[in-house]
Amino acid sequence: MKKSCKILLLPGDGIGPEIMEAAVKVLEAVSKKYDVQFEFQEGLIGGAAIDQTGSPLPEETLKMAKESDAVLLAAVGGEKWDDLPTDKRPEKGLLGIRKELGLFANLRPGKAYTALLDASPLKENLIKGVDLLVIRELTGGIYFGEPRGIEERNGEKVGYNTMVYHQHEIERIGRLAFDIARGRRKKLTSVDKANVLEVSALWREVITNLHSDYPDVELEHMYVDNCAMQLVRRPKDFDVIVTGNLFGDILSDEAGALTGSLGMLPSASIGEKHALYEPVHGSAPDIAGQGIANPIAMILSAAMMLDITCKLPEAARDIENAVDKVLEEGYRTGDIWSPGTKRVNTKEMTELIIKHIL
Ligand code: IPM
Ligand code: MG
């Protein structure tokens, strides 16, 4: 019998539907080549869901997500919904599904592609060979901490949030990070702001205690401001970075930009029971509907899904190699185009990648 994988597709907003179509085509090619069958369902999230149902995360979507092996999400958000209050915005759909599915770990690889070295804002000698992974805690910290709000105090408005981490949350993400570092170059950098924040002092203490179970992994602690600087000065020295929700949001964009384009970066969000895969970039409303978006981050997110959820590492490597080859052949979407390379649109890029898979 064919192996099967039940996948919920959430195209969302902006370029979302275009790049989702690309990922599905690639998965169909994989299904032909390997003994696997994908069962696709489609749901609403973000602005598209607000327009049709009034909610950025309809119950129906959550139900389908919980019944799937994996969720593949493209992007949410856009100007149209920018004036809505924070708890009604498209982003709330994304935060909600992460929380509801218990996706506590966000894995964001940052890898320098030889073919794209000149797309990096850094000098070639700094960026060549960079291969790092940011592991961001995703269901805690200041994103979800209570109390939170904006209120009137003594005649003026006050806005506040709470950065809070429980020991078990730090241990859970810490163990995962040590395990993953063990399978790579065995170096873990834990990032915090322990010189100022109590929540970070606890983070550092818990991670340090875990280290005794992973003596073969080298552990270093780094303050977040210093890490932001070292990432541009010596990115090659990093292997796995583990950090909280807010710091991880910022550092993963920085790590992503180092390697050239956000349009290349996939991510996996995993929990004990569920997993969701999405590109790091957003919905790019400025180019939506034109068919020119870079589908690579979305396609590589599907590859991470094949690897982690569908247990098809060969198929994942196949896709990654296909992307490498297409780039080496000089094909580029607009975001990574430079003089002397061949500009292609979303569909052409997708077809080129598929050709190398089959
Ligand atoms: C990300 C995004 C989201 C986040 C937004 C859209 C809520 O920036 O996935 O990094 O802050 O987590
Ligand atoms: Mg972000």
Coordinates of C-alpha atoms and ligand atoms in Angstrom, one line a residue:
M1 CA 0.0 0.0 0.0
K2 CA 1.1 3.5 -0.7
K3 CA 2.2 5.6 2.2
S4 CA -0.1 8.6 2.7
C5 CA 0.2 12.0 4.2
K6 CA -2.9 14.2 5.0
I7 CA -2.1 17.8 4.5
L8 CA -4.1 21.0 5.2
L9 CA -3.3 23.8 2.7
L10 CA -3.8 27.3 4.0
P11 CA -2.9 29.7 1.1
G12 CA -3.9 32.8 3.1
D13 CA -3.3 36.3 1.6
G14 CA -1.3 38.2 -0.9
I15 CA 1.1 36.0 -2.9
G16 CA 0.0 33.1 -0.7
P17 CA -2.3 31.4 -3.2
E18 CA 0.4 31.7 -6.0
I19 CA 3.2 30.1 -4.1
M20 CA 0.9 27.5 -2.6
E21 CA 0.0 26.3 -6.1
A22 CA 3.7 26.0 -6.8
A23 CA 4.3 23.8 -3.7
V24 CA 1.4 21.6 -4.5
K25 CA 2.7 21.0 -8.0
V26 CA 6.1 20.0 -6.6
L27 CA 4.4 17.6 -4.1
E28 CA 2.4 16.1 -7.0
A29 CA 5.7 15.4 -8.7
V30 CA 7.1 13.9 -5.6
S31 CA 4.1 11.7 -5.3
K32 CA 4.7 10.3 -8.8
K33 CA 8.3 9.6 -8.1
Y34 CA 8.0 8.1 -4.6
D35 CA 5.6 5.7 -3.1
V36 CA 3.5 8.4 -1.4
Q37 CA 0.0 9.8 -1.7
F38 CA -0.9 13.2 -0.5
E39 CA -4.4 13.9 0.6
F40 CA -5.0 17.7 0.3
Q41 CA -7.6 19.8 2.0
E42 CA -7.9 23.5 1.8
G43 CA -8.8 26.0 4.5
L44 CA -9.1 29.7 5.3
I45 CA -6.8 31.7 7.4
G46 CA -5.8 35.4 7.9
G47 CA -7.4 38.2 5.8
A48 CA -9.1 35.7 3.4
A49 CA -10.8 34.1 6.4
I50 CA -11.8 37.5 7.9
D51 CA -13.4 38.5 4.6
Q52 CA -15.4 35.2 4.3
T53 CA -16.2 34.4 7.9
G54 CA -15.3 37.4 10.1
S55 CA -12.6 35.5 12.0
P56 CA -8.9 35.2 11.1
L57 CA -8.9 31.6 12.3
P58 CA -12.3 29.9 11.7
E59 CA -13.2 26.9 13.9
E60 CA -13.5 24.8 10.8
T61 CA -9.8 25.5 9.9
L62 CA -8.6 24.6 13.3
K63 CA -10.6 21.3 13.2
M64 CA -9.2 20.4 9.8
A65 CA -5.7 21.3 11.1
K66 CA -6.0 19.0 14.1
E67 CA -7.1 16.1 11.9
S68 CA -4.2 16.5 9.4
D69 CA -0.7 15.1 9.6
A70 CA 0.7 18.5 8.7
V71 CA -0.4 22.0 7.8
L72 CA 1.2 23.9 4.9
L73 CA 0.7 27.6 5.2
A74 CA 1.7 30.3 2.8
A75 CA 1.3 33.8 4.2
V76 CA -1.2 36.1 6.0
G77 CA -1.8 39.8 6.2
G78 CA -2.1 42.9 4.0
E79 CA -2.9 46.6 4.1
K80 CA -6.6 46.0 3.7
W81 CA -6.8 44.6 7.3
D82 CA -4.1 46.9 8.8
D83 CA -6.6 49.1 10.7
L84 CA -8.3 46.3 12.6
P85 CA -7.5 46.0 16.3
T86 CA -4.6 43.6 17.2
D87 CA -6.9 40.8 18.3
K88 CA -8.9 40.8 15.0
R89 CA -6.0 41.1 12.5
P90 CA -4.9 38.4 10.1
E91 CA -1.7 37.8 12.2
K92 CA -4.0 36.7 15.0
G93 CA -4.9 33.7 12.8
L94 CA -1.3 32.7 12.6
L95 CA -0.6 33.2 16.3
G96 CA -3.8 31.4 17.1
I97 CA -3.0 28.3 15.1
R98 CA 0.5 28.1 16.5
K99 CA -0.9 28.2 20.0
E100 CA -3.9 25.9 19.4
L101 CA -1.7 23.2 17.8
G102 CA 1.0 23.5 20.5
L103 CA 3.7 24.3 18.0
F104 CA 6.3 25.3 20.5
A105 CA 9.4 25.2 18.3
N106 CA 10.0 27.2 15.2
L107 CA 13.0 26.0 13.0
R108 CA 14.4 28.5 10.6
P109 CA 17.4 27.5 8.6
G110 CA 19.7 30.1 7.1
K111 CA 22.0 28.7 4.5
A112 CA 24.2 30.5 2.0
Y113 CA 23.6 29.3 -1.5
T114 CA 26.9 29.4 -3.5
A115 CA 24.9 30.7 -6.6
L116 CA 23.4 33.6 -4.6
L117 CA 26.5 34.8 -2.8
D118 CA 26.3 38.2 -4.4
A119 CA 22.7 38.6 -3.3
S120 CA 23.9 38.8 0.3
P121 CA 24.4 42.3 1.8
L122 CA 27.6 40.9 3.4
K123 CA 31.0 40.4 1.8
E124 CA 31.4 37.0 0.1
N125 CA 34.2 35.8 2.4
L126 CA 31.9 36.4 5.4
I127 CA 28.8 34.6 4.0
K128 CA 30.3 31.7 2.1
G129 CA 29.7 28.5 4.0
V130 CA 27.1 29.9 6.4
D131 CA 24.8 27.1 7.5
L132 CA 22.9 28.0 10.7
L133 CA 19.5 27.2 12.3
V134 CA 17.5 29.5 14.5
I135 CA 15.2 27.6 16.9
R136 CA 12.7 30.0 18.2
E137 CA 10.3 29.3 21.0
L138 CA 6.9 29.9 19.5
T139 CA 4.0 29.6 22.0
G140 CA 5.3 31.5 25.0
G141 CA 7.2 34.6 26.0
I142 CA 6.0 38.2 25.4
Y143 CA 3.8 37.2 22.5
F144 CA 1.3 35.4 24.8
G145 CA 2.2 36.7 28.3
E146 CA -0.5 38.1 30.5
P147 CA -1.3 40.7 31.6
R148 CA -1.3 42.7 28.4
G149 CA -3.3 45.6 27.2
I150 CA -3.7 49.4 26.6
E151 CA -5.5 51.3 29.4
E152 CA -5.9 54.6 30.9
R153 CA -3.9 55.4 34.0
N154 CA -3.8 58.8 35.7
G155 CA -5.1 60.5 32.7
E156 CA -2.8 59.0 30.1
K157 CA -2.7 55.8 28.0
V158 CA -0.4 53.0 29.1
G159 CA 0.5 50.0 26.9
Y160 CA 2.0 46.9 28.4
N161 CA 3.0 43.2 27.8
T162 CA 4.5 40.5 29.9
M163 CA 7.5 38.4 29.0
V164 CA 7.1 35.2 30.9
Y165 CA 8.7 31.7 30.6
H166 CA 7.9 28.7 32.7
Q167 CA 10.7 26.3 33.5
H168 CA 9.0 23.5 31.5
E169 CA 8.8 25.7 28.4
I170 CA 12.5 26.4 28.5
E171 CA 13.4 22.8 29.1
R172 CA 11.2 21.6 26.2
I173 CA 12.7 23.9 23.6
G174 CA 16.2 23.5 25.2
R175 CA 16.1 19.7 24.8
L176 CA 15.0 19.9 21.3
A177 CA 17.7 22.4 20.4
F178 CA 20.4 20.2 22.1
D179 CA 19.1 17.2 20.2
I180 CA 19.2 19.0 16.9
A181 CA 22.6 20.5 17.5
R182 CA 23.8 16.9 18.2
G183 CA 22.8 15.9 14.7
R184 CA 24.7 18.9 13.2
R185 CA 28.0 20.5 14.1
K186 CA 27.3 20.2 17.9
K187 CA 27.4 23.8 18.8
L188 CA 24.5 25.6 20.5
T189 CA 24.2 29.3 21.2
S190 CA 21.5 30.2 23.6
V191 CA 20.4 33.9 23.3
D192 CA 18.9 36.0 26.1
K193 CA 19.0 39.3 27.8
A194 CA 20.1 37.9 31.2
N195 CA 21.9 41.1 32.2
V196 CA 18.6 42.9 32.4
L197 CA 15.6 40.5 32.4
E198 CA 14.7 38.0 35.2
V199 CA 12.9 35.9 32.6
S200 CA 16.3 35.6 30.8
A201 CA 18.2 34.8 33.9
L202 CA 15.9 31.8 34.4
W203 CA 16.2 30.9 30.7
R204 CA 20.0 30.8 31.1
E205 CA 19.9 28.8 34.3
V206 CA 17.6 26.2 32.8
I207 CA 19.6 25.8 29.6
T208 CA 22.8 25.6 31.6
N209 CA 21.3 22.8 33.7
L210 CA 20.3 20.8 30.6
H211 CA 23.8 20.9 29.3
S212 CA 24.9 18.1 31.7
D213 CA 22.8 15.7 29.6
Y214 CA 24.5 16.8 26.4
P215 CA 28.2 17.0 27.3
D216 CA 29.2 16.4 23.6
V217 CA 27.5 19.6 22.5
E218 CA 29.3 22.9 23.0
L219 CA 27.1 25.5 24.7
E220 CA 27.6 29.2 24.7
H221 CA 25.3 32.0 26.0
M222 CA 25.0 35.3 24.2
Y223 CA 23.1 38.5 24.9
V224 CA 20.6 39.3 22.1
D225 CA 22.2 42.6 21.2
N226 CA 25.6 41.0 20.9
C227 CA 24.1 38.2 18.9
A228 CA 22.6 40.6 16.4
M229 CA 26.0 42.1 15.9
Q230 CA 28.0 38.8 15.7
L231 CA 25.5 37.5 13.1
V232 CA 26.7 40.1 10.7
R233 CA 30.4 40.0 11.8
R234 CA 31.0 36.3 11.8
P235 CA 27.9 34.4 10.8
K236 CA 29.9 31.2 10.0
D237 CA 30.6 30.7 13.7
F238 CA 27.0 29.9 14.4
D239 CA 25.5 26.4 14.1
V240 CA 22.2 26.2 16.2
I241 CA 20.8 29.3 17.9
V242 CA 18.0 28.8 20.5
T243 CA 16.0 31.7 21.9
G244 CA 12.7 33.0 23.0
N245 CA 9.7 34.1 20.9
L246 CA 10.5 37.8 20.5
F247 CA 14.3 37.6 20.1
G248 CA 13.8 34.7 17.7
D249 CA 11.4 36.7 15.6
I250 CA 14.0 39.4 15.1
L251 CA 17.1 37.3 14.8
S252 CA 15.5 34.9 12.3
D253 CA 14.8 37.8 10.0
E254 CA 18.3 39.0 10.4
A255 CA 19.8 35.5 9.8
G256 CA 17.5 35.2 6.8
A257 CA 18.5 38.5 5.2
L258 CA 22.2 37.6 5.5
T259 CA 21.8 34.8 3.0
G260 CA 20.3 37.0 0.3
S261 CA 16.6 36.9 0.2
L262 CA 13.7 36.2 2.5
G263 CA 12.2 34.6 -0.5
M264 CA 14.5 31.6 0.0
L265 CA 13.7 30.8 3.6
P266 CA 11.5 27.9 4.7
S267 CA 10.4 27.1 8.3
A268 CA 8.9 24.4 10.3
S269 CA 6.9 24.9 13.5
I270 CA 6.6 21.7 15.5
G271 CA 4.8 20.5 18.6
E272 CA 4.3 17.2 20.3
K273 CA 1.3 16.2 18.1
H274 CA 1.2 18.6 15.2
A275 CA 3.4 20.5 12.7
L276 CA 3.0 23.4 10.4
Y277 CA 5.3 24.5 7.6
E278 CA 5.5 28.0 6.2
P279 CA 7.9 30.3 4.4
V280 CA 9.5 33.0 6.7
H281 CA 8.5 35.8 4.3
G282 CA 5.1 37.5 4.4
S283 CA 2.3 38.0 2.0
A284 CA 4.1 40.6 -0.2
P285 CA 0.9 42.5 -1.2
D286 CA 2.9 44.8 -3.5
I287 CA 3.5 41.9 -6.0
A288 CA 0.4 39.8 -5.3
G289 CA -1.5 38.5 -8.3
Q290 CA 1.3 39.2 -10.8
G291 CA 2.7 35.7 -10.8
I292 CA 6.3 36.8 -10.1
A293 CA 6.7 35.8 -6.5
N294 CA 9.6 33.6 -5.5
P295 CA 8.1 30.1 -4.7
I296 CA 11.3 28.7 -3.3
A297 CA 10.8 29.3 0.4
M298 CA 7.3 27.8 0.1
I299 CA 8.7 24.8 -1.9
L300 CA 11.5 24.3 0.6
S301 CA 8.9 24.5 3.4
A302 CA 7.1 21.6 1.7
A303 CA 10.5 19.8 1.7
M304 CA 10.9 20.3 5.4
M305 CA 7.4 18.8 5.8
L306 CA 8.4 15.7 3.7
D307 CA 11.5 15.3 5.9
I308 CA 10.0 15.8 9.4
T309 CA 6.3 14.8 9.1
C310 CA 6.1 12.5 6.1
K311 CA 9.4 10.8 6.9
L312 CA 10.6 11.0 3.3
P313 CA 14.1 12.5 3.7
E314 CA 15.1 11.3 0.2
A315 CA 12.3 13.4 -1.3
A316 CA 13.3 16.4 0.8
R317 CA 16.9 16.1 -0.4
D318 CA 15.7 15.8 -4.0
I319 CA 13.8 19.1 -3.8
E320 CA 16.7 20.9 -2.1
N321 CA 19.1 19.6 -4.8
A322 CA 16.7 20.6 -7.5
V323 CA 16.6 24.2 -6.1
D324 CA 20.4 24.2 -6.0
K325 CA 20.6 23.1 -9.6
V326 CA 18.1 25.6 -10.9
L327 CA 20.0 28.4 -9.2
E328 CA 23.3 27.2 -10.5
E329 CA 21.8 27.2 -14.0
G330 CA 21.2 30.9 -13.5
Y331 CA 17.4 31.1 -13.1
R332 CA 16.1 33.8 -10.7
T333 CA 12.8 35.3 -9.7
G334 CA 12.8 39.1 -9.4
D335 CA 13.7 39.3 -5.8
I336 CA 17.1 37.5 -6.3
W337 CA 17.7 38.6 -9.9
S338 CA 21.0 40.2 -10.7
P339 CA 22.5 41.3 -14.1
G340 CA 23.7 38.3 -16.1
T341 CA 21.1 35.9 -14.6
K342 CA 17.8 34.7 -16.2
R343 CA 14.6 36.2 -14.8
V344 CA 11.7 33.8 -14.5
N345 CA 8.2 34.0 -13.0
T346 CA 6.7 31.8 -10.3
K347 CA 5.3 29.2 -12.7
E348 CA 8.6 28.9 -14.7
M349 CA 10.7 28.6 -11.6
T350 CA 8.4 25.9 -10.3
E351 CA 8.5 23.9 -13.6
L352 CA 12.3 24.2 -13.6
I353 CA 12.5 22.7 -10.1
I354 CA 10.1 19.9 -11.0
K355 CA 12.2 19.0 -14.1
H356 CA 15.1 18.3 -11.8
I357 CA 13.0 16.2 -9.4
L358 CA 11.5 13.9 -12.0
Ligands
IPM1 C1 6.9 35.6 11.8 C2 6.0 36.8 11.7 C3 4.9 36.7 12.7 C4 5.5 36.7 14.1 C5 3.8 37.7 12.6 C6 3.2 37.8 11.2 C7 2.7 37.6 13.6 O1 6.8 37.9 11.8 O2 6.4 34.5 11.6 O3 8.1 35.7 12.1 O4 5.9 37.7 14.6 O5 5.8 35.6 14.6
MG2 MG 8.9 37.6 12.0

